[in-house]
Coordinates of C-alpha atoms in Angstrom, one line a residue:
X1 CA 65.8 -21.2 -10.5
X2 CA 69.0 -22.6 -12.0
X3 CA 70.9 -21.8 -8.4
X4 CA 67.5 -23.8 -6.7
X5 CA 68.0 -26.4 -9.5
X6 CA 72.0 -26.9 -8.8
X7 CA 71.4 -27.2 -5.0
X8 CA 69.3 -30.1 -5.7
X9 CA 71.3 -31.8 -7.8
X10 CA 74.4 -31.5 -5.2
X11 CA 72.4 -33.0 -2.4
X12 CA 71.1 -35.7 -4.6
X13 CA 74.3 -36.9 -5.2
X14 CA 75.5 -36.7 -1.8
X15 CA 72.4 -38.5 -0.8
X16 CA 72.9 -41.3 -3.0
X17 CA 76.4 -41.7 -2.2
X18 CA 75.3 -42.1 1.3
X19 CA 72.3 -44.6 0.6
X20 CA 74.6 -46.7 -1.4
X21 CA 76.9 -47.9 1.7
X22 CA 74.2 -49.4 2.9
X23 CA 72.3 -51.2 0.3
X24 CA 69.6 -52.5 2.9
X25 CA 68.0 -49.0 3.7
X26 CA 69.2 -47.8 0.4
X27 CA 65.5 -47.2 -1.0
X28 CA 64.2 -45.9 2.2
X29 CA 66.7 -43.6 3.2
X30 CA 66.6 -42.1 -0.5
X31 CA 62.8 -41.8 -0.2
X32 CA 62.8 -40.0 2.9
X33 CA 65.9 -37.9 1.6
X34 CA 64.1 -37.0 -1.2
X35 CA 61.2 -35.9 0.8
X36 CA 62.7 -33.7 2.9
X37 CA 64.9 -31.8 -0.2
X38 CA 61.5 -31.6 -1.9
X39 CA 60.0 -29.7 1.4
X40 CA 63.2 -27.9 2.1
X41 CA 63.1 -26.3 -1.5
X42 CA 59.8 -25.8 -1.3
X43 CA 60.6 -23.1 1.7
X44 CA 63.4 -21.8 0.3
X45 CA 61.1 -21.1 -2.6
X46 CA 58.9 -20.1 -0.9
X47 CA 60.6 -17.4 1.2
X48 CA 62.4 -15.8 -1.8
X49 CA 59.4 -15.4 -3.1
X50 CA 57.7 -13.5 -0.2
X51 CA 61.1 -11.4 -0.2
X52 CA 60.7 -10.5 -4.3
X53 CA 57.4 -9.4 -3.1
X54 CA 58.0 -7.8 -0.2
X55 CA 60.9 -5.8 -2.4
X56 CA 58.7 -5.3 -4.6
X57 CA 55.5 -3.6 -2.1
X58 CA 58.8 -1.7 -0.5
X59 CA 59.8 -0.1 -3.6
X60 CA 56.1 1.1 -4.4
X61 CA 56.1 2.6 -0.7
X62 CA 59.2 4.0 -1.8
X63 CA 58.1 5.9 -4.8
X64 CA 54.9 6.7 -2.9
X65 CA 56.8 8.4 -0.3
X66 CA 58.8 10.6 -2.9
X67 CA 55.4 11.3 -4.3
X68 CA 54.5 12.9 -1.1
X69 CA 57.8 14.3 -0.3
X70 CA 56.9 16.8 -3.9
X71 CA 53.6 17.8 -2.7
X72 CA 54.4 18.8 0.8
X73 CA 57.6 20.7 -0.4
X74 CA 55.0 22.3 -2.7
X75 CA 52.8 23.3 0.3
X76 CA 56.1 24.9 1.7
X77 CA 56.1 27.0 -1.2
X78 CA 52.4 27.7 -1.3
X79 CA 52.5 29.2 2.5
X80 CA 56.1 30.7 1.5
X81 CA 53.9 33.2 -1.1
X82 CA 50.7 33.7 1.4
X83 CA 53.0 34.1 4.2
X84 CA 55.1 37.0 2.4
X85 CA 51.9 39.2 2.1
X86 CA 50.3 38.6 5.6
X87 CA 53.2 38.8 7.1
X88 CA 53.8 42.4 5.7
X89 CA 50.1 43.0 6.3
X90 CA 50.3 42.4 9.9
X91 CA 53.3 44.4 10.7
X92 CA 51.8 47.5 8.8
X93 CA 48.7 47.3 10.6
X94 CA 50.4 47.3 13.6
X95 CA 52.6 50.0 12.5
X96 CA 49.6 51.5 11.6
X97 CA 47.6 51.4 15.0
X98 CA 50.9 51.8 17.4
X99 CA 51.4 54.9 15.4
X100 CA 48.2 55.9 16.2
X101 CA 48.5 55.6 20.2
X102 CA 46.7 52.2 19.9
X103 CA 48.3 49.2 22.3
X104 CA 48.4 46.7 20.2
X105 CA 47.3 43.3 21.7
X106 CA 49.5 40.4 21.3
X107 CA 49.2 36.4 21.4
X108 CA 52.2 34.0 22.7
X109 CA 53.4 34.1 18.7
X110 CA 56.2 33.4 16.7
X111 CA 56.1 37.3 15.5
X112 CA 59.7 37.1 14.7
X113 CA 58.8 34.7 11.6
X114 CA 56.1 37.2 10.2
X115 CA 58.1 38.8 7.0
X116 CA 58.2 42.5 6.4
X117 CA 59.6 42.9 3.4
X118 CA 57.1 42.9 0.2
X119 CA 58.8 44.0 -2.6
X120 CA 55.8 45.7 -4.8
X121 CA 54.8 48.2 -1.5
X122 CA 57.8 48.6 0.2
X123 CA 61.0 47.9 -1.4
X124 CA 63.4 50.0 1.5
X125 CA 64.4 49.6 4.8
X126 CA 61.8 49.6 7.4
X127 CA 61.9 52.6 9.4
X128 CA 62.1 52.3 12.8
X129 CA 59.9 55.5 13.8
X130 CA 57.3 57.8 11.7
X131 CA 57.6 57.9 8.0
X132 CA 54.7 59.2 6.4
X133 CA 55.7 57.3 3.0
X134 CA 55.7 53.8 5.0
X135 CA 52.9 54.7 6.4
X136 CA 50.9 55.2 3.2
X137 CA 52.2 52.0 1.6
X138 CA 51.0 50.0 5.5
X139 CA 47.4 51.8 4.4
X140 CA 47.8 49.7 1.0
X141 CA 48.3 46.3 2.6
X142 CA 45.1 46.6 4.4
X143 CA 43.7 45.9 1.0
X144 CA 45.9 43.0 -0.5
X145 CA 44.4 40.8 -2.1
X146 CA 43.7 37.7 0.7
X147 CA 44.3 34.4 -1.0
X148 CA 44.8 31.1 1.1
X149 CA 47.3 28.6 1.1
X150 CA 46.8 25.2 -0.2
X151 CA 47.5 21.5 0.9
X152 CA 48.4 19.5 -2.0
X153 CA 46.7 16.5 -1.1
X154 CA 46.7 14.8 -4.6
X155 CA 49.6 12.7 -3.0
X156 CA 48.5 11.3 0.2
X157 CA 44.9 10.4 -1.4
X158 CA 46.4 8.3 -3.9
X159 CA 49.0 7.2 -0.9
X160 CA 45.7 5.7 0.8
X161 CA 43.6 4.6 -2.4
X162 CA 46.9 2.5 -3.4
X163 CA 46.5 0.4 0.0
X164 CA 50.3 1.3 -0.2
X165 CA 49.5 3.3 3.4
X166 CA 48.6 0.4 5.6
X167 CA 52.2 -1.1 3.8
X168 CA 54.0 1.5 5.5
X169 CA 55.7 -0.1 8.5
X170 CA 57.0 2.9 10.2
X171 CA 54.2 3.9 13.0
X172 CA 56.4 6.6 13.7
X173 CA 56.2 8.1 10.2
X174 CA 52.3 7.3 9.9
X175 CA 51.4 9.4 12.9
X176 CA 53.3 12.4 11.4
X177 CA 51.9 12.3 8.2
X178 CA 48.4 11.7 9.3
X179 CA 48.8 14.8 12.3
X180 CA 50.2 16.5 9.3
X181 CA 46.8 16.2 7.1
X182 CA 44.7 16.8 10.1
X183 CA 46.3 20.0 11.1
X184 CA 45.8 21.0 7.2
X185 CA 42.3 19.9 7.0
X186 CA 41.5 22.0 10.1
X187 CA 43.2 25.1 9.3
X188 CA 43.3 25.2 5.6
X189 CA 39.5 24.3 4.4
X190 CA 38.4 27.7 3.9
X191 CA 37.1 29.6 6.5
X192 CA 39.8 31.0 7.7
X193 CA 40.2 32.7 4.7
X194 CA 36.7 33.6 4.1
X195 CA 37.0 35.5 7.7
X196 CA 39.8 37.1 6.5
X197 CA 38.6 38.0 3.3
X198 CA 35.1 39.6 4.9
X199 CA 36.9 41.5 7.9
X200 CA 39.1 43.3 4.9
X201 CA 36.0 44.1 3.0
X202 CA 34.3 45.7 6.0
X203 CA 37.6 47.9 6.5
X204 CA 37.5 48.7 3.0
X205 CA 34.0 49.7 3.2
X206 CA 34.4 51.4 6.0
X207 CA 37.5 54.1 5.1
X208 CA 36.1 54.2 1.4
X209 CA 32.7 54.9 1.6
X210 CA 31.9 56.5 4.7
X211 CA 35.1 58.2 5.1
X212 CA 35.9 58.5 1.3
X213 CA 39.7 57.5 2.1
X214 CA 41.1 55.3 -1.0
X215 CA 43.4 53.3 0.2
X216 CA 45.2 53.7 -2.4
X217 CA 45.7 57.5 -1.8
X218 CA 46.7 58.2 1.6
X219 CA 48.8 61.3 0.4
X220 CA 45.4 62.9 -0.2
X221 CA 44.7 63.0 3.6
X222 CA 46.1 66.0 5.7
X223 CA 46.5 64.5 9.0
X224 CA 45.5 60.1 8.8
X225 CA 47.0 59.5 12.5
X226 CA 44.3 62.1 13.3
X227 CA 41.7 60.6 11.0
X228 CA 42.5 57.3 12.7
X229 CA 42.2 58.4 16.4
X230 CA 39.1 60.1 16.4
X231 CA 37.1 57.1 14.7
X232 CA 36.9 54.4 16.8
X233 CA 35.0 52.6 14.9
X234 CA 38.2 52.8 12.6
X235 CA 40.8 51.7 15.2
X236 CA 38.4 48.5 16.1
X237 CA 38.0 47.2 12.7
X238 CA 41.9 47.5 12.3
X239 CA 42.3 45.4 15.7
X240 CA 39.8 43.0 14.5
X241 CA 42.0 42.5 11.0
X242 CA 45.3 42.7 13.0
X243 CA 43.9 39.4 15.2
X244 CA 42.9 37.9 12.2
X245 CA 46.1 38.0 10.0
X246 CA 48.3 37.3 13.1
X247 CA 46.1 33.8 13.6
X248 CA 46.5 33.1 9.7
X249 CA 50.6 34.0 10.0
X250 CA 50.9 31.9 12.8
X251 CA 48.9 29.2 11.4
X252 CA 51.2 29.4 8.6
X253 CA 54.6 29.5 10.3
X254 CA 53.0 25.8 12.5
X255 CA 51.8 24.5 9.1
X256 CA 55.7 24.6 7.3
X257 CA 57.5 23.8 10.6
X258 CA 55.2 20.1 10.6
X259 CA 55.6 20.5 6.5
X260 CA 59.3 20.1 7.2
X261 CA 59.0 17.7 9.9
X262 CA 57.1 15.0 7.3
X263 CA 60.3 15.7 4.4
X264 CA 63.0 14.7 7.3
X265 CA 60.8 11.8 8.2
X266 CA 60.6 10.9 5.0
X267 CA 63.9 11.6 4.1
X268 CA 65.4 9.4 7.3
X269 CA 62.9 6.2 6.5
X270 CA 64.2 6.2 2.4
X271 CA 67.7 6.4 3.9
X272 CA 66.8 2.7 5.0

């Protein structure tokens, strides 16, 4: 205000200075003079204020951003845990089944990115051919527990509640973030899970109680690759959970690659 004020002043003076050579058009041309400095101020006014504000609805899509940034990197961490144990689970029921004489079918995957190295089962190297220790602890990851991931969408609903969403002037940046919460929606509201969940039950079932094999106890059966290979019924259950724990690792894997993919996004548009 006091730099707006100041500015005035100065043209005043040069105004009048001007208006006094010619003492004729003295009144008019300081009239007119006036009238324009009063509309020129009034811009200039006017367009640092829509700037403050402007700064202002930047710095809230700022902080909104960093708010997001949190809860996807918390995401990361979320599928970092599930992925751990399904990952481990899918390569000991394909341990399982190979060493069984069963083909094992496989999808155009990112298998390479699976894990295979849970520390409560199986703390040592993974042995490349039979080991009937391994193969006792792959026999107890057909029953970990089968928890899903989370999307931590806390963020991104009070992103769009805020209005602070439509401020966001990167398209670029909108369409990852809204693919982002679509893919999560689609893959993470339940069922997946719930499929998972019910296919393990009904392999439970099926060794415990009508095979009375405890999971748990594998060292109590003579001969399992036998046991396995002359119960069909057996080796199709375990495909059936090997397709379904592949589709959830996979899943997974997609869902941290685009989780990453929104932090560099973000990152890049706060660098501005």
């Amino acid at each position: 205000t006091n730099c707006f004020l100041s500015m005035i002043n100065f043209f005043r003076k040069i105004r009048k200075k001007l208006a006094d050579d010619n003492q004729f058009f003295k009144y008019a041309r300081y009239a007119i003079g006036e009238v324009v400095l009063v509309v020129v101020g009034i811009l200039i006014a006017l367009q640092i204020n829509n700037w403050n504000e402007n700064r202002q609805i930047q710095n809230q899509v700022n902080l909104q951003l960093k708010n997001l940034k949190t809860a996807i990197q918390s995401d990361i961490e979320s599928h970092d845990r599930v992925l751990g144990m399904e990952g481990f689970r899918f390569h000991a029921i394909r341990y399982i089944l190979e060493t069984a004489g069963e083909t094992v079918r496989l999808y155009h995957y990112q298998y390479d990115e699976f894990p295979n190295q849970p520390r409560v089962l199986w703390n040592k190297p993974i042995p490349e051919g039979w080991d009937r220790a391994y193969f006792e602890a792959c026999f107890s990851a057909i029953d970990l527990s089968t928890v899903g991931s989370f999307i931590n969408d806390k963020a991104i609903i009070e992103f769009g509640n805020s209005g602070l969403f439509s401020a966001l002037y990167n398209p670029e940046l909108k369409s990852i973030i809204n693919e982002y919460y679509l893919n999560a929606e689609m893959w993470f509201s339940g069922a997946l899970w719930d499929n998972n969940l019910e296919i393990t039950m009904k392999t439970k079932d099926l060794l415990e109680n009508q095979h009375q094999i405890d999971l748990r106890r594998m060292s109590d059966v003579e001969d399992p690759i036998r046991l396995i290979r002359e119960n069909k019924l057996i080796i199709i259950r375990l495909h059936t959970l090997l397709d379904k724990v592949s589709l959830t690792c996979e899943t997974l894997v997609n869902s941290r690659k685009r989780a990453e993919q929104v932090i560099l996004a973000i990152d890049q548009e706060l660098e501005q």
